[in-house]
Coordinates of C-alpha atoms and ligand atoms in Angstrom, one line a residue:
Chain A
M1 CA -24.4 -43.1 -52.6
T2 CA -20.9 -41.6 -52.2
T3 CA -18.0 -43.5 -53.5
M4 CA -15.6 -44.8 -50.8
P5 CA -12.3 -42.9 -50.5
T6 CA -9.2 -44.5 -51.8
T7 CA -6.1 -42.4 -51.0
F8 CA -4.8 -41.5 -47.5
F9 CA -5.9 -37.9 -47.7
E10 CA -9.3 -38.8 -49.1
W11 CA -9.7 -41.1 -46.1
V12 CA -8.6 -38.4 -43.7
F13 CA -11.0 -35.9 -45.3
F14 CA -13.8 -38.5 -45.2
L15 CA -13.2 -39.4 -41.6
L16 CA -13.1 -35.8 -40.6
Q17 CA -16.5 -35.3 -42.3
Q18 CA -18.0 -38.4 -40.7
Y19 CA -16.5 -38.1 -37.2
G20 CA -15.6 -34.4 -36.9
G21 CA -18.1 -34.0 -34.1
I22 CA -16.7 -36.9 -32.2
F23 CA -13.1 -35.6 -32.6
V24 CA -14.2 -32.2 -31.4
K25 CA -16.1 -33.6 -28.4
G26 CA -13.1 -35.8 -27.5
A27 CA -10.7 -32.9 -27.7
V28 CA -13.0 -30.7 -25.6
V29 CA -13.2 -33.5 -22.9
T30 CA -9.4 -33.9 -23.0
L31 CA -8.8 -30.1 -22.6
L32 CA -11.4 -29.9 -19.8
L33 CA -9.8 -32.8 -18.0
A34 CA -6.3 -31.3 -18.4
L35 CA -7.3 -27.7 -17.5
V36 CA -9.5 -28.6 -14.5
G37 CA -7.2 -31.3 -13.4
T38 CA -4.1 -29.1 -13.5
F39 CA -6.0 -26.2 -11.8
I40 CA -7.3 -28.3 -8.9
G41 CA -3.9 -30.1 -8.8
C42 CA -2.2 -26.7 -8.4
L43 CA -4.5 -25.8 -5.6
I44 CA -3.8 -29.1 -3.9
G45 CA -0.1 -28.6 -4.5
F46 CA -0.1 -25.2 -3.0
V47 CA -2.0 -26.3 0.1
V48 CA 0.3 -29.3 0.6
G49 CA 3.4 -27.3 -0.2
L50 CA 2.3 -24.6 2.2
I51 CA 1.7 -27.0 5.0
Q52 CA 5.0 -28.7 4.5
T53 CA 6.9 -25.4 4.8
I54 CA 5.2 -24.1 8.0
P55 CA 8.2 -23.3 10.2
V56 CA 8.5 -25.5 13.2
G57 CA 10.8 -23.9 15.6
P58 CA 11.8 -24.1 19.3
N59 CA 8.7 -21.9 20.1
T60 CA 6.2 -24.3 18.6
G61 CA 4.2 -26.1 21.3
A62 CA 4.6 -29.8 21.8
G63 CA 1.0 -30.6 20.8
K64 CA 1.2 -28.5 17.6
R65 CA 4.5 -30.2 16.8
V66 CA 3.1 -33.7 17.0
F67 CA 0.1 -32.6 15.0
Y68 CA 2.3 -31.1 12.2
K69 CA 4.4 -34.3 12.2
I70 CA 1.4 -36.5 11.6
V71 CA -0.1 -34.2 9.0
R72 CA 3.3 -34.0 7.2
W73 CA 3.7 -37.8 7.3
L74 CA 0.3 -38.2 5.7
L75 CA 1.0 -35.6 3.0
D76 CA 4.4 -37.2 2.3
A77 CA 2.7 -40.6 1.9
Y78 CA 0.2 -39.0 -0.5
V79 CA 2.9 -37.5 -2.6
E80 CA 5.0 -40.7 -2.7
L81 CA 2.1 -42.9 -3.4
F82 CA 0.7 -40.9 -6.4
R83 CA 4.1 -40.1 -7.9
G84 CA 5.1 -43.6 -7.5
T85 CA 2.3 -45.3 -9.3
P86 CA 1.1 -45.0 -13.0
M87 CA -1.9 -42.8 -13.5
I88 CA -3.5 -45.6 -15.6
V89 CA -3.4 -47.9 -12.6
Q90 CA -4.7 -45.1 -10.3
A91 CA -7.6 -44.7 -12.6
M92 CA -8.5 -48.4 -12.4
V93 CA -8.1 -48.5 -8.6
V94 CA -10.1 -45.3 -8.0
Y95 CA -12.9 -46.1 -10.4
Y96 CA -13.4 -49.8 -9.6
G97 CA -12.2 -49.6 -6.1
S98 CA -14.7 -46.9 -5.1
M99 CA -17.4 -49.1 -6.6
S100 CA -16.5 -52.4 -4.9
V101 CA -15.1 -51.2 -1.6
F102 CA -17.0 -48.1 -0.8
D103 CA -20.1 -48.8 -2.9
I104 CA -19.8 -45.4 -4.5
D105 CA -20.9 -45.4 -8.1
M106 CA -19.1 -42.4 -9.5
S107 CA -19.3 -41.6 -13.2
A108 CA -16.2 -42.4 -15.2
M109 CA -15.8 -38.7 -16.0
F110 CA -15.8 -37.8 -12.3
A111 CA -13.3 -40.5 -11.6
G112 CA -11.2 -39.0 -14.4
F113 CA -11.2 -35.5 -13.0
L114 CA -10.4 -36.9 -9.5
V115 CA -7.5 -39.0 -10.7
V116 CA -5.9 -36.2 -12.8
S117 CA -6.3 -33.7 -10.0
I118 CA -4.8 -35.7 -7.2
N119 CA -2.1 -37.0 -9.5
T120 CA -1.1 -33.5 -10.5
G121 CA -1.4 -32.4 -6.9
A122 CA 1.2 -34.8 -5.9
Y123 CA 3.7 -33.5 -8.4
M124 CA 2.8 -29.8 -7.8
A125 CA 3.3 -30.3 -4.0
E126 CA 6.9 -31.0 -4.6
T127 CA 7.2 -28.2 -7.1
V128 CA 5.6 -25.7 -4.8
R129 CA 7.8 -26.8 -1.9
G130 CA 10.8 -26.3 -4.1
G131 CA 9.5 -22.9 -5.3
I132 CA 9.0 -21.7 -1.7
N133 CA 12.4 -22.9 -0.6
S134 CA 14.1 -21.3 -3.5
I135 CA 13.1 -17.8 -2.2
D136 CA 16.0 -16.2 -0.2
P137 CA 15.2 -16.6 3.5
G138 CA 16.4 -13.1 4.0
Q139 CA 13.1 -11.9 2.6
T140 CA 11.2 -14.0 5.1
E141 CA 13.3 -12.5 7.9
A142 CA 12.7 -9.0 6.6
A143 CA 8.9 -9.7 6.6
T144 CA 9.1 -11.1 10.1
A145 CA 11.1 -8.0 11.2
I146 CA 8.3 -5.6 10.0
G147 CA 5.8 -7.7 12.0
M148 CA 4.3 -9.9 9.3
N149 CA 3.3 -13.3 10.5
H150 CA 3.8 -16.6 8.6
Y151 CA 0.5 -16.3 6.7
K152 CA 1.1 -12.6 5.6
T153 CA 4.7 -13.3 4.6
M154 CA 3.6 -16.2 2.4
R155 CA 0.7 -14.3 0.9
C156 CA 2.4 -11.0 0.1
V157 CA 6.1 -11.9 -0.3
I158 CA 6.9 -15.6 -0.8
L159 CA 4.0 -17.1 -2.8
P160 CA 3.9 -14.4 -5.6
Q161 CA 7.6 -15.0 -6.2
A162 CA 7.3 -18.8 -5.9
L163 CA 4.3 -18.8 -8.3
R164 CA 6.3 -16.8 -10.9
N165 CA 9.2 -19.2 -10.5
I166 CA 7.1 -22.3 -11.0
M167 CA 5.0 -21.1 -13.9
P168 CA 7.1 -23.1 -16.4
Q169 CA 6.5 -26.2 -14.2
I170 CA 2.8 -25.6 -14.1
G171 CA 2.8 -25.3 -17.9
N172 CA 4.7 -28.5 -18.2
N173 CA 2.2 -30.2 -16.0
L174 CA -0.7 -28.9 -18.2
I175 CA 0.9 -30.2 -21.3
I176 CA 1.7 -33.5 -19.8
N177 CA -1.9 -33.7 -18.6
I178 CA -3.3 -33.0 -22.1
K179 CA -1.4 -36.0 -23.4
D180 CA -1.7 -38.3 -20.4
T181 CA -5.4 -38.0 -19.9
S182 CA -5.5 -40.5 -22.8
V183 CA -4.8 -43.2 -20.2
L184 CA -8.3 -42.6 -18.8
N185 CA -9.7 -44.5 -21.8
V186 CA -9.3 -47.6 -19.6
I187 CA -12.2 -46.5 -17.6
S188 CA -14.1 -45.4 -20.7
V189 CA -13.8 -41.6 -20.3
T190 CA -14.7 -40.3 -23.7
E191 CA -11.6 -38.1 -24.1
L192 CA -9.8 -37.7 -27.4
Y193 CA -8.0 -41.1 -27.5
F194 CA -11.1 -43.0 -26.5
S195 CA -13.2 -41.2 -29.1
S196 CA -10.5 -41.9 -31.8
K197 CA -10.4 -45.5 -31.0
S198 CA -14.2 -45.8 -31.4
A199 CA -14.0 -43.9 -34.7
A200 CA -11.1 -46.0 -36.0
G201 CA -12.9 -49.2 -35.3
V202 CA -15.7 -48.6 -37.7
Y203 CA -13.7 -48.7 -40.9
Y204 CA -10.6 -50.3 -39.5
K205 CA -8.7 -47.1 -40.5
Y206 CA -6.3 -46.8 -37.5
F207 CA -3.5 -45.0 -39.2
E208 CA -5.7 -42.3 -40.8
V209 CA -7.7 -41.7 -37.6
F210 CA -4.8 -41.5 -35.3
F211 CA -3.0 -39.2 -37.7
I212 CA -5.9 -36.8 -37.2
T213 CA -5.7 -37.4 -33.4
C214 CA -2.0 -36.8 -33.5
V215 CA -2.5 -33.4 -35.2
I216 CA -5.2 -32.4 -32.7
Y217 CA -3.1 -33.3 -29.7
F218 CA -0.2 -31.4 -31.1
V219 CA -2.3 -28.3 -31.9
M220 CA -3.6 -28.3 -28.3
T221 CA -0.3 -28.7 -26.6
F222 CA 1.4 -26.2 -28.9
T223 CA -1.2 -23.6 -28.4
V224 CA -1.2 -24.1 -24.6
S225 CA 2.6 -23.9 -24.6
R226 CA 2.6 -20.5 -26.5
I227 CA -0.2 -19.1 -24.3
L228 CA 1.8 -20.0 -21.2
R229 CA 5.0 -18.4 -22.6
W230 CA 3.0 -15.2 -23.2
I231 CA 1.7 -15.3 -19.6
E232 CA 5.2 -15.8 -18.3
G233 CA 6.3 -12.8 -20.2
R234 CA 3.5 -10.7 -18.8
M235 CA 4.4 -11.8 -15.3
E236 CA 8.0 -10.6 -15.8
G237 CA 6.7 -7.0 -15.8
P238 CA 8.4 -4.1 -17.5
R239 CA 12.2 -4.2 -17.8
D240 CA 12.9 -0.6 -16.9
Y241 CA 11.2 1.9 -14.7
Q242 CA 10.3 5.6 -14.9
L243 CA 11.8 8.1 -12.6
V244 CA 9.2 10.3 -11.1
T245 CA 9.9 13.8 -9.8
Y246 CA 8.8 14.0 -6.3
D247 CA 8.2 17.5 -4.8
P248 CA 7.3 17.2 -1.1
M249 CA 5.9 20.7 -1.2
H250 CA 3.1 19.6 -3.6
D251 CA 2.3 16.5 -1.6
P252 CA -0.3 16.6 1.1
C253 CA 2.3 15.0 3.4
G254 CA 4.8 17.6 2.3
H255 CA 6.4 18.4 5.6
F256 CA 9.9 17.5 6.3
P257 CA 10.4 14.4 8.4
L258 CA 13.4 15.5 10.4
P259 CA 11.6 17.6 13.0
T260 CA 8.9 15.0 13.2
I261 CA 11.2 12.4 14.5
K262 CA 12.7 14.9 16.9
K263 CA 9.3 15.8 18.3
E264 CA 8.5 12.1 18.8
Q265 CA 11.6 11.6 20.7
E266 CA 11.1 14.6 22.9
K267 CA 7.6 13.8 24.1
Chain B
M1 CA 12.6 10.5 35.3
E2 CA 15.4 8.0 34.7
Q3 CA 13.0 5.1 34.0
D4 CA 11.1 6.9 31.2
K5 CA 14.3 7.5 29.3
R6 CA 15.2 3.8 29.2
I7 CA 13.8 2.3 26.0
L8 CA 15.6 -1.1 26.0
Q9 CA 17.1 -3.1 28.7
I10 CA 18.8 -6.4 28.1
T11 CA 19.6 -8.6 31.1
N12 CA 21.8 -11.7 31.2
L13 CA 21.0 -12.6 27.6
R14 CA 22.3 -16.0 26.5
K15 CA 22.0 -17.8 23.2
N16 CA 23.1 -21.3 22.4
F17 CA 23.2 -22.8 18.9
G18 CA 23.2 -26.5 19.7
D19 CA 25.6 -27.0 22.5
R20 CA 27.7 -24.0 21.5
E21 CA 27.2 -20.9 23.7
I22 CA 27.4 -17.9 21.4
L23 CA 26.1 -15.2 23.8
K24 CA 27.3 -15.7 27.3
G25 CA 25.3 -13.3 29.4
I26 CA 24.9 -9.9 27.8
D27 CA 23.7 -6.9 29.9
F28 CA 23.2 -3.4 28.5
S29 CA 20.6 -0.7 28.2
V30 CA 19.6 1.8 25.7
D31 CA 18.1 5.2 26.4
K32 CA 15.9 7.2 24.2
G33 CA 17.9 9.0 21.5
D34 CA 21.0 6.9 22.1
V35 CA 23.1 5.6 19.2
V36 CA 24.7 2.4 20.4
C37 CA 27.4 1.1 18.2
I38 CA 28.4 -2.5 18.6
I39 CA 31.9 -3.5 17.3
G40 CA 33.9 -6.6 17.6
P41 CA 35.6 -9.3 15.6
S42 CA 33.5 -11.4 13.2
G43 CA 32.0 -14.4 14.7
S44 CA 31.8 -12.8 18.1
G45 CA 28.0 -12.8 18.2
K46 CA 27.1 -9.3 17.2
S47 CA 24.5 -10.4 14.7
T48 CA 23.1 -13.0 17.0
L49 CA 22.7 -10.3 19.7
I50 CA 21.0 -7.8 17.5
R51 CA 18.7 -10.5 16.1
C52 CA 17.8 -11.6 19.6
I53 CA 16.6 -8.1 20.3
N54 CA 13.7 -8.4 17.9
F55 CA 13.4 -12.1 18.4
L56 CA 14.5 -13.2 15.0
E57 CA 16.5 -15.5 17.2
T58 CA 14.9 -16.8 20.3
P59 CA 17.2 -16.1 23.3
T60 CA 18.1 -19.3 25.3
S61 CA 17.7 -17.3 28.5
G62 CA 17.7 -13.8 29.7
D63 CA 15.2 -11.0 29.4
I64 CA 14.6 -8.0 27.1
Y65 CA 12.6 -5.1 28.5
F66 CA 11.1 -2.6 26.1
K67 CA 10.1 0.7 27.9
G68 CA 10.2 -1.1 31.2
E69 CA 8.1 -4.1 30.2
N70 CA 9.3 -7.6 29.6
V71 CA 8.7 -8.2 25.9
L72 CA 7.8 -11.9 26.0
A73 CA 5.4 -11.3 28.9
K74 CA 3.7 -8.3 27.4
Y75 CA 3.5 -9.2 23.8
N76 CA 2.1 -12.7 23.2
D77 CA 2.2 -11.7 19.5
L78 CA 5.6 -10.3 18.7
S79 CA 4.3 -8.5 15.6
L80 CA 3.3 -5.4 17.4
Y81 CA 6.7 -5.2 19.2
R82 CA 8.5 -5.7 16.0
T83 CA 6.8 -2.8 14.4
K84 CA 8.3 -0.7 17.2
V85 CA 11.8 -2.1 16.8
G86 CA 12.8 -1.7 13.1
M87 CA 15.6 -3.7 11.5
V88 CA 18.0 -3.1 8.6
F89 CA 20.0 -6.0 7.3
Q90 CA 23.4 -6.3 5.8
Q91 CA 21.9 -7.9 2.6
F92 CA 19.0 -5.4 2.4
N93 CA 16.4 -8.1 2.0
L94 CA 14.0 -6.0 0.0
F95 CA 10.9 -7.8 -1.2
S96 CA 11.8 -8.5 -4.9
N97 CA 8.2 -8.9 -6.0
M98 CA 7.4 -5.3 -5.0
S99 CA 8.3 -1.9 -6.2
V100 CA 10.2 0.5 -3.9
L101 CA 7.0 2.2 -2.9
E102 CA 5.2 -1.1 -2.2
N103 CA 8.2 -2.3 -0.1
C104 CA 7.6 0.8 2.1
M105 CA 3.9 0.4 2.3
V106 CA 3.3 -3.3 2.9
G107 CA 4.1 -3.2 6.6
Q108 CA 1.9 -0.2 7.2
T109 CA -1.1 -1.7 5.3
R110 CA -0.8 -5.3 6.3
V111 CA 0.6 -5.0 9.9
L112 CA -0.5 -1.6 11.1
R113 CA -3.6 -1.8 9.0
K114 CA -3.3 1.8 7.9
D115 CA -5.3 2.8 4.8
K116 CA -3.5 3.0 1.5
E117 CA -3.3 6.7 1.1
S118 CA -1.9 7.5 4.5
A119 CA 0.5 4.5 4.1
R120 CA 1.6 6.0 0.8
Q121 CA 2.2 9.4 2.4
T122 CA 4.3 8.0 5.2
A123 CA 6.2 5.9 2.7
M124 CA 6.9 8.9 0.5
K125 CA 8.0 10.9 3.5
Y126 CA 10.7 8.5 4.4
L127 CA 11.7 7.7 0.8
Y128 CA 12.1 11.4 0.3
Y129 CA 14.2 11.5 3.4
V130 CA 16.6 8.9 2.2
G131 CA 16.7 10.4 -1.3
M132 CA 14.8 7.6 -3.0
A133 CA 11.5 9.3 -3.7
D134 CA 12.1 9.5 -7.4
Y135 CA 12.6 5.7 -7.6
I136 CA 9.2 4.6 -6.3
N137 CA 8.4 2.6 -9.4
A138 CA 11.7 0.7 -9.5
K139 CA 12.0 -3.0 -8.5
P140 CA 14.8 -3.9 -6.1
H141 CA 16.9 -5.7 -8.7
Q142 CA 17.0 -2.4 -10.7
L143 CA 18.8 -0.5 -7.9
S144 CA 22.4 -0.2 -6.8
G145 CA 23.4 -1.6 -3.4
G146 CA 23.4 1.8 -1.8
Q147 CA 20.0 2.6 -3.2
K148 CA 18.7 -0.7 -2.0
Q149 CA 20.0 -0.1 1.5
R150 CA 18.4 3.4 1.6
V151 CA 15.1 1.9 0.6
A152 CA 15.5 -0.7 3.3
I153 CA 16.0 2.1 5.8
A154 CA 12.9 3.9 4.5
R155 CA 10.9 0.6 4.7
A156 CA 11.9 0.2 8.4
M157 CA 11.3 3.8 9.2
A158 CA 7.9 3.8 7.5
L159 CA 6.5 1.9 10.5
E160 CA 7.8 4.8 12.6
P161 CA 9.7 2.5 15.0
E162 CA 11.0 3.8 18.3
V163 CA 14.3 1.9 17.9
L164 CA 16.1 1.0 14.7
L165 CA 18.5 -2.0 14.6
L166 CA 21.1 -2.0 11.9
D167 CA 23.3 -5.1 11.3
E168 CA 26.4 -4.0 9.3
P169 CA 24.3 -1.9 7.0
T170 CA 27.3 -0.9 4.9
S171 CA 29.3 -4.1 4.8
A172 CA 27.8 -5.5 1.6
L173 CA 28.3 -2.2 -0.2
D174 CA 31.0 -1.2 -2.7
S175 CA 33.1 1.5 -1.0
E176 CA 31.8 4.3 -3.1
M177 CA 28.2 3.6 -1.8
V178 CA 29.1 3.4 1.8
G179 CA 29.0 7.2 2.2
E180 CA 25.4 7.7 1.0
V181 CA 24.1 5.2 3.5
L182 CA 26.2 6.5 6.4
S183 CA 25.0 10.0 5.7
V184 CA 21.4 8.9 6.0
M185 CA 22.3 7.1 9.3
R186 CA 24.0 10.3 10.6
E187 CA 20.9 12.3 9.8
L188 CA 18.7 9.8 11.6
A189 CA 21.0 10.0 14.6
E190 CA 20.9 13.8 14.6
A191 CA 17.1 13.7 14.3
G192 CA 17.1 11.9 17.6
L193 CA 16.3 8.4 16.5
T194 CA 17.3 5.6 18.9
M195 CA 19.6 3.2 17.1
I196 CA 21.7 0.1 17.7
V197 CA 24.2 -0.3 14.9
V198 CA 26.6 -3.2 14.4
T199 CA 29.3 -1.7 12.3
H200 CA 32.9 -1.7 11.2
E201 CA 32.7 1.9 10.3
M202 CA 34.8 3.3 13.1
A203 CA 34.6 6.9 11.9
F204 CA 30.8 6.7 12.1
A205 CA 31.0 5.1 15.6
R206 CA 33.4 7.8 16.8
E207 CA 31.2 10.7 15.6
A208 CA 27.7 9.4 16.0
A209 CA 27.7 7.0 18.9
S210 CA 26.6 7.9 22.3
K211 CA 28.0 4.6 23.5
V212 CA 30.2 1.9 21.9
I213 CA 30.0 -1.7 23.0
F214 CA 32.9 -4.0 22.1
I215 CA 31.9 -7.6 22.0
D216 CA 34.4 -10.4 22.0
Q217 CA 33.6 -14.2 22.1
G218 CA 30.0 -13.7 23.2
V219 CA 30.6 -11.2 26.1
I220 CA 30.7 -7.5 26.4
A221 CA 34.4 -6.9 26.8
E222 CA 34.1 -3.2 27.1
E223 CA 31.3 -0.6 27.1
A224 CA 32.1 3.1 27.1
T225 CA 31.8 6.4 25.3
P226 CA 33.5 6.6 21.9
E227 CA 36.2 8.9 23.3
V228 CA 37.2 6.3 25.8
I229 CA 37.0 3.3 23.5
F230 CA 38.9 4.9 20.6
K231 CA 41.4 7.0 22.6
N232 CA 41.9 5.2 25.9
P233 CA 40.3 1.7 26.0
A234 CA 40.4 0.0 29.4
N235 CA 40.4 -3.5 28.1
P236 CA 43.6 -4.6 26.3
R237 CA 41.5 -6.8 23.9
T238 CA 39.7 -3.7 22.7
R239 CA 43.0 -2.0 22.0
E240 CA 44.3 -5.1 20.2
F241 CA 41.1 -5.3 18.1
L242 CA 41.2 -1.7 17.1
S243 CA 44.9 -1.7 16.3
R244 CA 44.5 -4.8 14.2
F245 CA 41.5 -3.3 12.6
N246 CA 43.4 -0.1 11.7
Q247 CA 46.2 -2.0 10.1
N248 CA 43.8 -3.9 7.9
N249 CA 42.0 -0.7 6.7
Ligands
ADP1 N1 21.8 -20.2 12.9 C1 23.0 -20.6 13.4 N2 23.2 -21.9 13.7 C2 24.4 -22.2 14.3 N3 25.4 -21.4 14.5 C3 25.2 -20.1 14.2 C4 24.0 -19.6 13.7 N4 24.1 -18.3 13.5 C5 25.3 -17.9 13.9 N5 26.0 -19.0 14.4 C6 27.3 -19.0 14.9 O1 27.4 -18.0 16.0 C7 28.6 -17.3 16.0 C8 28.4 -15.9 16.0 O2 27.8 -15.5 14.8 P1 27.3 -14.0 14.5 O3 26.4 -13.5 15.5 O4 26.8 -14.0 13.1 O5 28.7 -13.2 14.5 P2 29.1 -11.8 14.0 O6 27.8 -11.1 13.5 O7 29.7 -11.1 15.2 O8 30.1 -12.0 13.0 C9 29.4 -17.8 14.8 O9 30.3 -18.7 15.2 C10 28.4 -18.5 13.9 O10 28.9 -19.6 13.2
MG2 MG1 27.3 -10.4 11.6

């Protein structure tokens, strides 16, 4: 029979030994929820942001225009609704609502992933829209002028730049999600906060347990924040460039362009 | 035959922005090998006109014929037409996420669907031509204005267009860089490329143009050879514009 711990650190050590596995499991679930939720949220955000920035000009047909209008109205409603209500309430509504209204018995975990994803999606939609709009329209014009359509322009020119610009925002969302998935305890998702609460209840050691929880949350967010900063640095690319010496005589295309143009004009 | 030489024909082109009529019925034609310089006071509609030619702006009415065929009737997808009518912008508008070489390849690979190697070769050909072959790895923000504009010209030329449109290609440049861009344009003109150039570089217009068009308040006020426009303009407004212009420069 081991003697019961007395000091704060003894308790922390004891609780770690007793519930280490539960903490780890909780942390893993939290990370999974945050990572998957942010990832799917980003996908949703990109799709919504893209649809909202499709140019509607005087050449767009009337039917198409009405269609875009309806779709955009729905997407706007989605964004406003999910930005304008707390995630904790969304979790309750989705989880219990799906059960009582639609008779769908989704697992709490699934409801958790769903809520985090669509919640993040609503925020990311606005971020992506801003990211796209921040790119100088001159580049879109240049792309149009070399014959690229809207899709190709987005894919090759605008989105790569927008993505780079909104990386800090994505990171922010991921960190917020690591912390805010704790609200999913209300539908009994066994993430870190929920697990901690269960562990704390056994010996009524709330302070000691949540001290450990606090450290785990911070380690997770801090690590993620550093990794993201490193990725951002990588995306910047090299700061300088190497000159290359180009000798047209040693290139398979090493003929001089001047006569070529002339020939084309003459034929 | 006369008809084969004609590469662009613009008839009764009008453009409104809201209820303001910016272009009030423009007619002119461009033959193969022509260098048409468009001059005129700022706000007179020069950019709007040149942007209508490749449909960056949709004309309110009027027609554009490319090699005898009505563009809107023939090309239901304007992409193909735009690859034949290149454009160079005042603000360069290079793709900032791409290197110099990629800027000159992306249109070839994505629009013309050429394979990478032949796209690279064509890109190198024109980059060499504009004197930027050594800079293929640079990103646009690492270049000077003159270098950017030369890359922009190479990007447009890499699609081997039949007409090149240039909208004040030297207006955003510091004066010491104007020369390098103008000399590329002179070489292109000498090589026989068909060009429509909106410019304030009267010396260039005088030497290189086969025809000068003076636009004032949305109409062509005068269209003539450079000799006539610069030495003996028929329209008093042309004379006034040029003399005011010479005072300011
Ligand atoms: N997208 C637009 N919307 C409304 N007015 C415009 C637009 N583009 C140009 N204009 C107006 O059209 C007129 C001609 O412009 P522009 O063709 O750029 O002149 P220029 O190139 O000869 O200086 C100007 O008065 C300008 O304000
Ligand atoms: Mg202009």
